[in-house]
Coordinates of C-alpha atoms in Angstrom, one line a residue:
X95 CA -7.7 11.2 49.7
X96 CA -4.5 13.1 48.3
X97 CA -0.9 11.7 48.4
X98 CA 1.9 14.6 49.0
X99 CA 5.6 13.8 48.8
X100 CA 8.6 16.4 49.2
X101 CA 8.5 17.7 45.6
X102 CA 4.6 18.5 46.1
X103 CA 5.6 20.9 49.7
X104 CA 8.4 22.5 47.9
X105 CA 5.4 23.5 45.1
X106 CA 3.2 25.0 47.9
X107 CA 6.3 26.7 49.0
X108 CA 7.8 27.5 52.8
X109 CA 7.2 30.8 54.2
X110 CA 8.7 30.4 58.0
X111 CA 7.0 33.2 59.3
X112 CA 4.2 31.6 58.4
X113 CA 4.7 28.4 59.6
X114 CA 6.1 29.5 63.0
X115 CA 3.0 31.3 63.5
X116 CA 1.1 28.1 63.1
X117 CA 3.3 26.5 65.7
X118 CA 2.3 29.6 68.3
X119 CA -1.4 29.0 66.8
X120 CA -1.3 25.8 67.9
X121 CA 0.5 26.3 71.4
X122 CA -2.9 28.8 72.1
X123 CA -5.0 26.2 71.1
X124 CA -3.7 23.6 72.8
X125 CA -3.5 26.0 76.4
X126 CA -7.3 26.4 75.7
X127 CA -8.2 22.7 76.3
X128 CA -8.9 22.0 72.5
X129 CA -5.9 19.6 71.8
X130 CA -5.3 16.2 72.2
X131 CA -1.5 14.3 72.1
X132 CA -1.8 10.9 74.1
X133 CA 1.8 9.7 75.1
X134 CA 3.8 8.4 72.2
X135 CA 5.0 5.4 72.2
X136 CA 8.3 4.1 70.8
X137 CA 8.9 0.9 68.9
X138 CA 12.0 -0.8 68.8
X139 CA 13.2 -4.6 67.7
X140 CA 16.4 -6.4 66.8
X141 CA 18.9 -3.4 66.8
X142 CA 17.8 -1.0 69.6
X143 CA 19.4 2.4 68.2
X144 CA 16.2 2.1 65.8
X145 CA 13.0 3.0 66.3
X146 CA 9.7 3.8 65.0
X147 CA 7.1 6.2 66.6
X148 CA 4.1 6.9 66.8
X149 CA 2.2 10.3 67.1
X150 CA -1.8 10.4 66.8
X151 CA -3.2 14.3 68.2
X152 CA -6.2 15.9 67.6
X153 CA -6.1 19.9 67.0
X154 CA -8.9 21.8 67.1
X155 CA -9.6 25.3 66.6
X156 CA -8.7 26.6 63.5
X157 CA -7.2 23.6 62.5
X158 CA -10.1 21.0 63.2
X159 CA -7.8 18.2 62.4
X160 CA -7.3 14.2 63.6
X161 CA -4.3 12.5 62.6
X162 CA -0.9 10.5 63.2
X163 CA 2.9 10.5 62.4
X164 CA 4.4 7.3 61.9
X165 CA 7.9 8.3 61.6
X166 CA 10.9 5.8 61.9
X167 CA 14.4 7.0 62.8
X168 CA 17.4 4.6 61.7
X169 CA 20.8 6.3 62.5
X170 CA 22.4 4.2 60.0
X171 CA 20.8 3.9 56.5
X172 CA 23.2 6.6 55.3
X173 CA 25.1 3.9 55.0
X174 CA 23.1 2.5 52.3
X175 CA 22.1 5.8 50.6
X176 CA 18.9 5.9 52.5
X177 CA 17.7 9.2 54.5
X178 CA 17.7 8.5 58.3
X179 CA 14.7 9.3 59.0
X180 CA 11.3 8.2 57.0
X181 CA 8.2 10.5 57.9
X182 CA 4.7 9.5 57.0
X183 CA 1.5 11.4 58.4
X184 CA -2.0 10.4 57.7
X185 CA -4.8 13.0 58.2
X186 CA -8.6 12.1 59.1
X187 CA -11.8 14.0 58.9
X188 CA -12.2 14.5 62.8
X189 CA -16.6 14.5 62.1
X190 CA -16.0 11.3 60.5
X191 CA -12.9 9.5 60.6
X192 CA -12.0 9.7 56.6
X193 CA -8.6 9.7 55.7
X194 CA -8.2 12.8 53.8
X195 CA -4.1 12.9 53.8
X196 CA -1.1 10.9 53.3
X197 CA 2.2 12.0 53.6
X198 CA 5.3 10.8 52.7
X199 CA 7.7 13.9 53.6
X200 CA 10.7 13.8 55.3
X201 CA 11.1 17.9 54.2
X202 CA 7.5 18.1 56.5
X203 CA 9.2 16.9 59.7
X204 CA 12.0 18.8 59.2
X205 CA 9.6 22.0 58.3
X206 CA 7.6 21.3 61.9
X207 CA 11.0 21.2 63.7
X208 CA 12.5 24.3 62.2
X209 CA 9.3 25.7 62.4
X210 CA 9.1 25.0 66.9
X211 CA 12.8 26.6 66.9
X212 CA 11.9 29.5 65.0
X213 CA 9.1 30.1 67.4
X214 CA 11.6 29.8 70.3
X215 CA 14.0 32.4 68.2
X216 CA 11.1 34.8 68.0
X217 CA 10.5 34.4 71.8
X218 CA 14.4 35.2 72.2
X219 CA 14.6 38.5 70.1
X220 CA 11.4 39.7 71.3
X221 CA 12.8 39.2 75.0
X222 CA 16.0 39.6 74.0
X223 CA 16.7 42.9 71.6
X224 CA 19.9 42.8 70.4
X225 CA 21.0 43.8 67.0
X226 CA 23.2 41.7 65.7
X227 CA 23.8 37.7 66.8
X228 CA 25.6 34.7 65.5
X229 CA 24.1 31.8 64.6
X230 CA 26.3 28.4 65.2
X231 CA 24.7 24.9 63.9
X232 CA 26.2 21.2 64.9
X233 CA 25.2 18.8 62.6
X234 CA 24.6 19.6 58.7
X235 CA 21.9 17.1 57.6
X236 CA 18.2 18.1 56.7
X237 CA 17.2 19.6 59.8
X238 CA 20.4 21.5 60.3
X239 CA 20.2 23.0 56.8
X240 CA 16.6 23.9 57.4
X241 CA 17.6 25.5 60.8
X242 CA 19.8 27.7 59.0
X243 CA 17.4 28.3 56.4
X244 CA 15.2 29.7 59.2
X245 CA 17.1 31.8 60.9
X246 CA 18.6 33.2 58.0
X247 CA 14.9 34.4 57.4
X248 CA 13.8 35.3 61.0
X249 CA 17.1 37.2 61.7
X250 CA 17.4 39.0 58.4
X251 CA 19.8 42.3 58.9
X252 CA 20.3 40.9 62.5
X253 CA 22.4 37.9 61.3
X254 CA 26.4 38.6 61.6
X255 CA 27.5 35.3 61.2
X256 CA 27.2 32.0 61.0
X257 CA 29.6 29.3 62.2
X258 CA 29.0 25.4 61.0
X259 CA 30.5 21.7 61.9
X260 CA 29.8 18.4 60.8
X261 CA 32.0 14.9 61.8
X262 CA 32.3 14.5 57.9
X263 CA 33.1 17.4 56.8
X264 CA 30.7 20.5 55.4
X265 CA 31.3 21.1 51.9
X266 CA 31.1 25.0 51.2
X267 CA 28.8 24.8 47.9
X268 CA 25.8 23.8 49.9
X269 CA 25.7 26.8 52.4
X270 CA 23.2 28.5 51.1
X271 CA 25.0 31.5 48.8
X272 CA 23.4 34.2 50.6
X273 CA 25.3 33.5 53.6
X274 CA 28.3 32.0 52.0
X275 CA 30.5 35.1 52.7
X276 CA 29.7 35.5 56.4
X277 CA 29.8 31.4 57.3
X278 CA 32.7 29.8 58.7
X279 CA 33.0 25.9 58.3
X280 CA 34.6 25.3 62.1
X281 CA 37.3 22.1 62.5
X282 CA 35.4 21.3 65.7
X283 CA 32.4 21.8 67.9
X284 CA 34.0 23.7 70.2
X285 CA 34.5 26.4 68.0
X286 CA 30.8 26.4 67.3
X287 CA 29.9 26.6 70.7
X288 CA 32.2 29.3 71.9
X289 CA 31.3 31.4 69.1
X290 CA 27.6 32.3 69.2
X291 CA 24.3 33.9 70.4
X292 CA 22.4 31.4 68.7
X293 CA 23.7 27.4 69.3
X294 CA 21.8 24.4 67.6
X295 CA 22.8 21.1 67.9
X296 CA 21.0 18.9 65.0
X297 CA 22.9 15.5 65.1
X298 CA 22.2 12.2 65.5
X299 CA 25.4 11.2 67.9
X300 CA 25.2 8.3 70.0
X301 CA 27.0 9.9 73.0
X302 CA 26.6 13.3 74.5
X303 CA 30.3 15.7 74.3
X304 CA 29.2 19.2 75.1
X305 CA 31.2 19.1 78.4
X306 CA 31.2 23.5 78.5
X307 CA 28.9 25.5 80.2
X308 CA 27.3 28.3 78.4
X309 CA 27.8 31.8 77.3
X310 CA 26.3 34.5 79.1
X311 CA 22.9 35.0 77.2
X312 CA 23.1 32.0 74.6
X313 CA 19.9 30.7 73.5
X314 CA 20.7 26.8 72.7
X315 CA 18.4 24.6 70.7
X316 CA 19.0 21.6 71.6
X317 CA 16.8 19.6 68.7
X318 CA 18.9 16.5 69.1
X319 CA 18.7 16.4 72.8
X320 CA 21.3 14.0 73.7
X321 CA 24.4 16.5 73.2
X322 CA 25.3 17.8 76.4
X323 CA 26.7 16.0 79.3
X324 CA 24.7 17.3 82.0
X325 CA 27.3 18.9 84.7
X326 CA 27.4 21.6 81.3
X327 CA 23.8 22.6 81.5
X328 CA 22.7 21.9 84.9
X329 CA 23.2 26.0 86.5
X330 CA 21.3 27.2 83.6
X331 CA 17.7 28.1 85.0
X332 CA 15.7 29.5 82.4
X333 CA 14.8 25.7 80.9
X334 CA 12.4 25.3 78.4
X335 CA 10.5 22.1 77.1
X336 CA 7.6 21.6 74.6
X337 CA 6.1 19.2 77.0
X338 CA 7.3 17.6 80.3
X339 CA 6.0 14.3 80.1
X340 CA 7.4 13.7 76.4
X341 CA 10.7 14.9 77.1
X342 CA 11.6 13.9 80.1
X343 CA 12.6 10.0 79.1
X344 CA 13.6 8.1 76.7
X345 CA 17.7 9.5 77.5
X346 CA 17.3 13.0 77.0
X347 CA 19.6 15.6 78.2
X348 CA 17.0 16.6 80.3
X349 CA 16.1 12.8 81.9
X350 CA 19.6 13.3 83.0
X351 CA 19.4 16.6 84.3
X352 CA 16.3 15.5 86.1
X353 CA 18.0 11.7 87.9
X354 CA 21.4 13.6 88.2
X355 CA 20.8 17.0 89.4
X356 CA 16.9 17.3 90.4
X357 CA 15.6 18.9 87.6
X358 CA 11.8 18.9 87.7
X359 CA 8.7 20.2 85.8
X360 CA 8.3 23.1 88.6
X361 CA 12.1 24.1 87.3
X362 CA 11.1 24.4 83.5
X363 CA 8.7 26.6 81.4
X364 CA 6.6 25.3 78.5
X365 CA 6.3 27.1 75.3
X366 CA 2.9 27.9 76.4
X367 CA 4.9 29.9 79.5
X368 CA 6.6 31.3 76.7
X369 CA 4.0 32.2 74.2
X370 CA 1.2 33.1 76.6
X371 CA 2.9 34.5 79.3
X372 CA 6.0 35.9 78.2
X373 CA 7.9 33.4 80.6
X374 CA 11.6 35.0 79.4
X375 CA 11.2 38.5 80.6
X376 CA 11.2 36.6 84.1
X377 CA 15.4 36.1 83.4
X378 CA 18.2 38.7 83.1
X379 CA 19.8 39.0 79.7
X380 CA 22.7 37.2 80.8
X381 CA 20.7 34.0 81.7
X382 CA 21.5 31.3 78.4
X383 CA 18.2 29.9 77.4
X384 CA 18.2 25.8 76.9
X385 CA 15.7 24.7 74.4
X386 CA 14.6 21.0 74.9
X387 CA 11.8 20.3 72.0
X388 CA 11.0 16.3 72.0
X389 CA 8.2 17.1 69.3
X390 CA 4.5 17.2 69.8
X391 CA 2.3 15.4 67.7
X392 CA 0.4 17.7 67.4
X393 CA 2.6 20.7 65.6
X394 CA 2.9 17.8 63.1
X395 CA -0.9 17.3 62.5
X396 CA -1.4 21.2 62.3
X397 CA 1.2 21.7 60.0
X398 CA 0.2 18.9 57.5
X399 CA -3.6 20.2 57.7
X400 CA -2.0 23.9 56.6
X401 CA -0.4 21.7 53.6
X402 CA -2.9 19.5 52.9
X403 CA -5.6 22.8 52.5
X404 CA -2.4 24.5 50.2
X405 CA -2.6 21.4 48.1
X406 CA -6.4 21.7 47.8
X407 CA -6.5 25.1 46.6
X408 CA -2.9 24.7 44.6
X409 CA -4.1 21.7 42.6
X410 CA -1.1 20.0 44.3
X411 CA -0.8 16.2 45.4
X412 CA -2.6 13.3 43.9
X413 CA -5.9 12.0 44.4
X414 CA -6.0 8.6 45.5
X415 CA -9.4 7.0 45.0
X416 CA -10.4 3.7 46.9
X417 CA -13.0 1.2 45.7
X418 CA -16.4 1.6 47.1
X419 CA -18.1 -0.8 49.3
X420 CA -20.4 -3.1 48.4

């Protein structure tokens, strides 16, 4: 079995084209029948803001790949210099069971969820056309750094602008320096919001503020999906979800949209609707898109198995013998 860590993924490298066109991979497998993702289910004790989950899938195609993510989200270890979120993934030979994986990335689950938005971008601009758009991110930890680093790929010349808040304060030396001259550091969310074609929210706040309805023609990616008091979102039709089922509990934007204003699955598209069936060209131009990805296990399993055969060939990782039986 080999052992990857952040260092080892940054070796292999992060191509996002690449990576979102393992996400829309996937999404084809998965409408063929050759996917499995049982419910996952969340674990919580003592102080109920944490929790661990867990995500077992099976992908097939291409992939051929059993696994699980055990990843446990604790809003406040920053606190204690300690990374909110801890992300390990264990892969297994799907002929026999054999662990061939571990993980211990929190870059990987960051790379998968950048990776699902990027695929909803490329949706966007293929339904979409326009030639330039500004890109607005709330929240400036891992994943929304990651999101920028995305778009800032995807979009190339297209990218005008880019507009950024965080509650503590965004210092400038970490936007990336390629986009230093055309990003803005905003005093307040508002300003984000007001402000672009492309909207993410990537925080971890404990009570939902977005109290504005959208821009004509906004596509919002709404990763952390419990940012936007419902009354906000609730005239937007074109809706889309990476799964019903998953999203639709556990206090999402969307739960509420569904118990407060009779939101239901027939009312949303999937990202299969999207990839397979080019579900946006059903909207006008002017219709926002709202993004709701809970995050399926199995875009994490078929993202680790594209690392894991990277390592293989890169001489990356270490191998982690066990003792034989007697």
């Amino acid at each position: 079995m080999i052992y990857l860590h952040d260092g080892h993924i940054r070796e292999i490298g992060i191509d996002w084209r690449k990576l979102t066109d393992i996400i829309e991979d996937i999404i084809e497998i998965k409408e063929g029948g050759d996917c499995v993702h049982p419910l996952k289910p969340y674990l919580r004790f003592r102080e109920p803001v944490n929790r661990i989950i867990a995500m077992p899938a099976f992908v097939g195609g291409s992939f051929h790949m059993a696994g699980i993510k055990w990843v446990a989200s604790f809003p406040e270890n920053s606190r204690v210099g300690l990374p909110r979120a801890h992300n390990t993934i264990i892969l297994n030979d799907p002929a026999t069971g054999a662990p061939a994986a571990f993980f211990h990335s929190g870059l990987l689950n960051g790379l998968r969820t950048a990776a699902v938005s990027g695929l909803m971008l490329k949706a966007y601009l293929a339904a979409r056309q326009q030639a330039k758009l500004r890109v607005g991110i709330i929240g400036w930890g891992p994943v929304g750094r990651l999101h920028l680093d995305m778009c800032v790929r995807l979009l190339g010349e297209k990218l005008e602008r880019v507009t950024l808040y965080d509650l503590r304060g965004i210092d400038p030396v970490t936007v990336p320096e390629s986009v230093r001259e055309i990003t803005e550091i905003a005093d307040d969310w508002m300003s984000v919001y007001r402000n672009s074609d492309i909207f993410a929210t990537c925080t971890v706040s404990d009570h939902r503020y977005i109290d504005e309805a959208p821009a004509d023609g906004m596509l919002l990616l709404n990763i952390s999906l419990r940012d936007y008091k419902p009354e906000s979102v609730a005239k937007v039709k074109a809706v889309v979800v990476d799964d019903w089922v998953e999203v639709c509990r556990e206090n999402t934007d969307v739960e509420l949209l569904h118990n407060e204003y009779g939101l239901n699955e027939s009312n949303v598209l999937t990202m299969a609707d999207i990839v397979c069936r080019n579900g946006l060209e059903a909207f006008e131009r002017e219709e926002p898109v709202y993004f709701n990805p809970m995050g399926l296990a199995i875009f994490d399993i078929g993202v680790a198995a594209y690392y894991w055969k990277e390592a293989l060939r890169q001489r990356k990782g270490v191998i982690l013998e066990h003792a034989q039986q007697q």
